[in-house]
Amino acid sequence: MTNLRRILRWLRERESAITRQVGRLVAIESSSYDRAGVNRLVDALAAEWKKRGVLVERIRRARTTERGDLLRCEWRPNANAAAGQILVLGHTDTVYERGTLERMPFRVAGGRAYGPGTLDMKAGLAIALAAVDALRAAHLEPRRRVAFLWTPDEEIGSGASRAVIEREARRSAAVLVLEPGTGPRGKLKTARKGVGEFRLEVTGRAAHAGVNPESGVNAVHELALQIARVAGFGEPRRGITVNADVVEGGTRTNVIAESARARVDVRVERAADIPRVTARFRRLRPILPGARVRVSGGIDRPPMERRMAERLFEHARSVGRELGMRLEESSTGGGSDGNFTAALGVPTLDGLGAVGAGAHTPGEYIRTRSLADRAALLAALLHTL
Ligand SMILES: [Zn+2]
């Protein structure tokens, strides 16, 4: 039996212990907006990593950001290590407000573990710990220095973490992201769309809709015309989508609306399309006489293009074969912190976390069987990359 197969067997024997670890992490609620909750989870994780003799650095955020701390855990192999670093990315925050656990407690049934953030992505955090345990138990080492970086705000755009993520990525030979795999087979993610939001603010002129409609400028009408225009910016075949998802405007039916706004979700598959799409939004001009239109926002999460993952995926596939797994790839319109690292030109492979379904919903779960498999895959990657 190869070393890698032995690691997988060792991990499978510990499936229930890893599942309990996920349960402990889920029990510490950590909404992105709950600084204290996130920091309690960071405390617990720091203690776990310290137990493993790993160098733990807590990167504190200014109180004013209202975000929790980042945690960077560095595992240094002994002599003969290859140069450079492998970055493993995960996040401690979830989309669930504190108190959700009461309605949605952690529970294990029928090969699944349910609870807020199980899949996205407390299981990923537990998988990383299990991968380190397995390598250590097998007296194996990572081929290079490994930095595990856990961020507190991935679910809300990573504003407080982006600079640290990019700094770590620049010194890394590869980035492995522990977001969930895709679908019931847990396909790895080799491409993600770039994501942004544009805001349209329209100002018109109020008037009585019955007495003097001619002196009004209807901001709602103007906005409707603008939305029709931006909807035409989408090019689905090129992977560009444009969706006005939130609109508001006007006050009451007998008043010609003085103001109206829209928030528009924009996604692109290719980085090269960002300037063109952005320019089309910036060039929007009023259509109705007397209306004003202000455009703000932009595409702030660049796409993770497939070419940045191609070779890493091939490598993962070959170590997967050695483990008896058939790994597949997928692409998604959703963003992750892997978008930032791939955009810097650093090879990035995503979707290495647990397998399950229902992320961000009351039915969120992981397949407990996937915990050992994913930990073995991560261990194999760290040992060989
Ligand atoms: Zn996530």
Tab-separated table of C-alpha atoms in Angstrom, residues 30-227:
chain	number	residue	atom	x	y	z
A	30	SER	CA	-19.591	33.238	13.541
A	31	SER	CA	-21.634	35.490	11.282
A	32	SER	CA	-19.478	37.868	9.219
A	33	TYR	CA	-20.959	40.806	11.145
A	34	ASP	CA	-20.438	39.220	14.574
A	35	ARG	CA	-16.891	40.224	15.490
A	36	ALA	CA	-17.038	38.567	18.918
A	37	GLY	CA	-18.395	35.317	17.476
A	38	VAL	CA	-15.759	35.140	14.752
A	39	ASN	CA	-13.042	35.875	17.304
A	40	ARG	CA	-14.263	33.060	19.567
A	41	LEU	CA	-13.935	30.693	16.627
A	42	VAL	CA	-10.467	32.100	15.901
A	43	ASP	CA	-9.527	31.408	19.568
A	44	ALA	CA	-10.647	27.795	19.239
A	45	LEU	CA	-8.827	27.291	15.949
A	46	ALA	CA	-5.641	28.917	17.227
A	47	ALA	CA	-5.663	26.477	20.153
A	48	GLU	CA	-6.077	23.497	17.786
A	49	TRP	CA	-3.194	24.609	15.588
A	50	LYS	CA	-0.929	25.335	18.542
A	51	LYS	CA	-1.525	21.782	19.773
A	52	ARG	CA	-0.020	20.626	16.486
A	53	GLY	CA	3.152	22.617	16.949
A	54	VAL	CA	2.322	24.984	14.107
A	55	LEU	CA	3.372	28.640	14.132
A	56	VAL	CA	0.206	30.642	14.821
A	57	GLU	CA	-0.124	34.325	14.021
A	58	ARG	CA	-3.253	36.290	14.707
A	59	ILE	CA	-3.741	39.294	12.444
A	60	ARG	CA	-5.938	41.729	14.307
A	61	ARG	CA	-8.282	44.038	12.488
A	62	ALA	CA	-8.830	47.562	13.703
A	63	ARG	CA	-11.892	47.717	15.942
A	64	THR	CA	-13.457	50.146	13.521
A	65	THR	CA	-13.718	47.501	10.776
A	66	GLU	CA	-16.169	45.534	12.944
A	67	ARG	CA	-14.665	42.360	11.495
A	68	GLY	CA	-13.014	39.544	13.353
A	69	ASP	CA	-9.312	38.679	13.229
A	70	LEU	CA	-7.464	36.708	10.578
A	71	LEU	CA	-5.526	33.607	11.547
A	72	ARG	CA	-2.351	32.548	9.765
A	73	CYS	CA	-0.913	29.147	10.681
A	74	GLU	CA	2.469	28.296	9.230
A	75	TRP	CA	3.641	24.715	9.011
A	76	ARG	CA	7.335	24.454	8.270
A	77	PRO	CA	8.765	21.171	7.096
A	78	ASN	CA	12.226	20.153	8.307
A	79	ALA	CA	15.320	20.333	6.149
A	80	ASN	CA	15.254	19.469	2.419
A	81	ALA	CA	12.015	21.329	1.829
A	82	ALA	CA	11.432	22.805	-1.606
A	83	ALA	CA	11.529	26.597	-1.801
A	84	GLY	CA	8.463	28.776	-1.511
A	85	GLN	CA	5.086	28.390	0.046
A	86	ILE	CA	1.708	26.767	-0.557
A	87	LEU	CA	-1.215	28.884	0.576
A	88	VAL	CA	-4.353	27.164	1.882
A	89	LEU	CA	-7.326	29.547	2.062
A	90	GLY	CA	-10.475	29.305	4.132
A	91	HIS	CA	-12.886	31.553	5.978
A	92	THR	CA	-14.216	31.551	9.512
A	93	ASP	CA	-17.358	33.593	8.844
A	94	THR	CA	-20.775	32.280	7.874
A	95	VAL	CA	-23.929	33.888	6.483
A	96	TYR	CA	-25.961	32.906	9.561
A	97	GLU	CA	-26.841	35.423	12.289
A	98	ARG	CA	-26.178	34.485	15.906
A	99	GLY	CA	-29.071	32.428	17.277
A	100	THR	CA	-29.548	30.402	14.070
A	101	LEU	CA	-28.080	27.361	15.822
A	102	GLU	CA	-31.174	27.144	18.024
A	103	ARG	CA	-33.441	26.531	15.036
A	104	MET	CA	-30.821	24.620	13.074
A	105	PRO	CA	-28.720	22.626	15.540
A	106	PHE	CA	-25.717	20.555	14.523
A	107	ARG	CA	-26.833	16.975	14.048
A	108	VAL	CA	-25.582	13.852	12.305
A	109	ALA	CA	-28.004	11.487	10.580
A	110	GLY	CA	-27.831	9.102	7.654
A	111	GLY	CA	-24.260	9.921	6.711
A	112	ARG	CA	-24.892	13.661	6.775
A	113	ALA	CA	-23.992	16.377	9.252
A	114	TYR	CA	-26.361	19.355	9.316
A	115	GLY	CA	-25.945	22.831	10.745
A	116	PRO	CA	-25.201	26.454	9.878
A	117	GLY	CA	-21.921	26.711	8.015
A	118	THR	CA	-21.182	22.965	8.023
A	119	LEU	CA	-20.494	22.979	4.288
A	120	ASP	CA	-19.518	26.623	3.848
A	121	MET	CA	-17.092	26.087	5.381
A	122	LYS	CA	-16.439	24.824	8.859
A	123	ALA	CA	-15.890	21.372	7.407
A	124	GLY	CA	-13.071	22.886	5.339
A	125	LEU	CA	-11.400	24.166	8.520
A	126	ALA	CA	-11.681	20.710	10.109
A	127	ILE	CA	-10.371	19.038	6.939
A	128	ALA	CA	-7.195	21.142	7.110
A	129	LEU	CA	-6.549	20.047	10.704
A	130	ALA	CA	-7.199	16.414	9.808
A	131	ALA	CA	-4.836	16.609	6.809
A	132	VAL	CA	-2.024	17.841	9.061
A	133	ASP	CA	-2.777	15.108	11.623
A	134	ALA	CA	-2.678	12.448	8.944
A	135	LEU	CA	0.657	13.564	7.507
A	136	ARG	CA	2.174	13.786	10.957
A	137	ALA	CA	0.878	10.338	11.915
A	138	ALA	CA	2.457	8.937	8.741
A	139	HIS	CA	5.728	10.771	9.510
A	140	LEU	CA	5.361	12.652	6.251
A	141	GLU	CA	5.933	16.320	5.635
A	142	PRO	CA	4.664	18.960	3.274
A	143	ARG	CA	7.047	19.520	0.375
A	144	ARG	CA	7.145	23.273	1.010
A	145	ARG	CA	6.217	25.644	3.778
A	146	VAL	CA	2.417	25.769	4.105
A	147	ALA	CA	0.495	28.852	5.205
A	148	PHE	CA	-3.104	28.258	6.243
A	149	LEU	CA	-4.943	31.585	6.148
A	150	TRP	CA	-8.407	31.836	7.697
A	151	THR	CA	-10.240	35.093	6.933
A	152	PRO	CA	-13.255	36.602	8.752
A	153	ASP	CA	-15.237	38.254	5.938
A	154	GLU	CA	-15.323	36.127	2.781
A	155	GLU	CA	-19.125	36.060	2.751
A	156	ILE	CA	-19.276	39.855	2.572
A	157	GLY	CA	-16.633	40.554	-0.046
A	158	SER	CA	-13.352	40.155	1.912
A	159	GLY	CA	-12.806	43.900	2.220
A	160	ALA	CA	-10.864	43.514	5.481
A	161	SER	CA	-8.779	40.573	4.193
A	162	ARG	CA	-8.014	41.150	0.541
A	163	ALA	CA	-4.635	42.832	1.089
A	164	VAL	CA	-3.408	39.995	3.342
A	165	ILE	CA	-4.702	37.328	0.933
A	166	GLU	CA	-2.865	38.995	-1.942
A	167	ARG	CA	0.340	39.417	0.040
A	168	GLU	CA	0.364	35.708	0.962
A	169	ALA	CA	-0.555	34.656	-2.569
A	170	ARG	CA	2.344	36.607	-4.078
A	171	ARG	CA	4.809	34.549	-2.050
A	172	SER	CA	3.119	31.246	-2.922
A	173	ALA	CA	3.690	28.679	-5.651
A	174	ALA	CA	0.057	27.587	-5.497
A	175	VAL	CA	-3.187	28.374	-3.683
A	176	LEU	CA	-5.617	25.689	-2.494
A	177	VAL	CA	-9.093	26.909	-1.514
A	178	LEU	CA	-11.276	24.912	0.885
A	179	GLU	CA	-14.647	26.123	-0.402
A	180	PRO	CA	-17.118	23.232	-0.891
A	181	GLY	CA	-16.925	21.059	-3.981
A	182	THR	CA	-19.681	21.272	-6.603
A	183	GLY	CA	-22.666	18.918	-6.517
A	184	PRO	CA	-23.060	15.458	-5.035
A	185	ARG	CA	-19.703	14.306	-6.450
A	186	GLY	CA	-17.860	17.333	-5.083
A	187	LYS	CA	-16.286	18.457	-8.331
A	188	LEU	CA	-13.290	20.735	-7.898
A	189	LYS	CA	-13.644	24.327	-9.068
A	190	THR	CA	-11.288	25.436	-11.798
A	191	ALA	CA	-13.059	28.633	-12.903
A	192	ARG	CA	-15.144	31.291	-11.222
A	193	LYS	CA	-16.714	34.369	-12.701
A	194	GLY	CA	-15.648	37.862	-11.700
A	195	VAL	CA	-18.325	39.624	-9.676
A	196	GLY	CA	-19.336	43.226	-9.174
A	197	GLU	CA	-22.200	45.557	-8.463
A	198	PHE	CA	-23.120	48.784	-10.203
A	199	ARG	CA	-25.520	51.265	-8.629
A	200	LEU	CA	-27.742	53.589	-10.672
A	201	GLU	CA	-29.181	56.631	-8.923
A	202	VAL	CA	-31.743	58.623	-10.872
A	203	THR	CA	-33.006	62.077	-9.963
A	204	GLY	CA	-36.088	63.575	-11.615
A	205	ARG	CA	-38.497	66.303	-10.502
A	206	ALA	CA	-41.572	65.801	-8.337
A	207	ALA	CA	-44.945	67.086	-9.493
A	208	HIS	CA	-48.647	66.363	-8.911
A	209	ALA	CA	-49.499	63.479	-11.218
A	210	GLY	CA	-52.921	64.980	-11.953
A	211	VAL	CA	-52.571	68.768	-11.654
A	212	ASN	CA	-49.264	69.543	-13.374
A	213	PRO	CA	-47.728	66.309	-14.681
A	214	GLU	CA	-45.973	68.236	-17.470
A	215	SER	CA	-43.646	69.959	-14.991
A	216	GLY	CA	-42.465	66.643	-13.492
A	217	VAL	CA	-39.621	64.367	-14.538
A	218	ASN	CA	-40.397	60.782	-13.608
A	219	ALA	CA	-37.349	59.144	-12.043
A	220	VAL	CA	-38.995	55.702	-12.014
A	221	HIS	CA	-39.617	55.893	-15.760
A	222	GLU	CA	-36.054	57.028	-16.346
A	223	LEU	CA	-34.746	54.147	-14.226
A	224	ALA	CA	-36.894	51.650	-16.133
A	225	LEU	CA	-35.397	52.884	-19.412
A	226	GLN	CA	-31.888	52.664	-17.978
A	227	ILE	CA	-32.505	49.106	-16.730
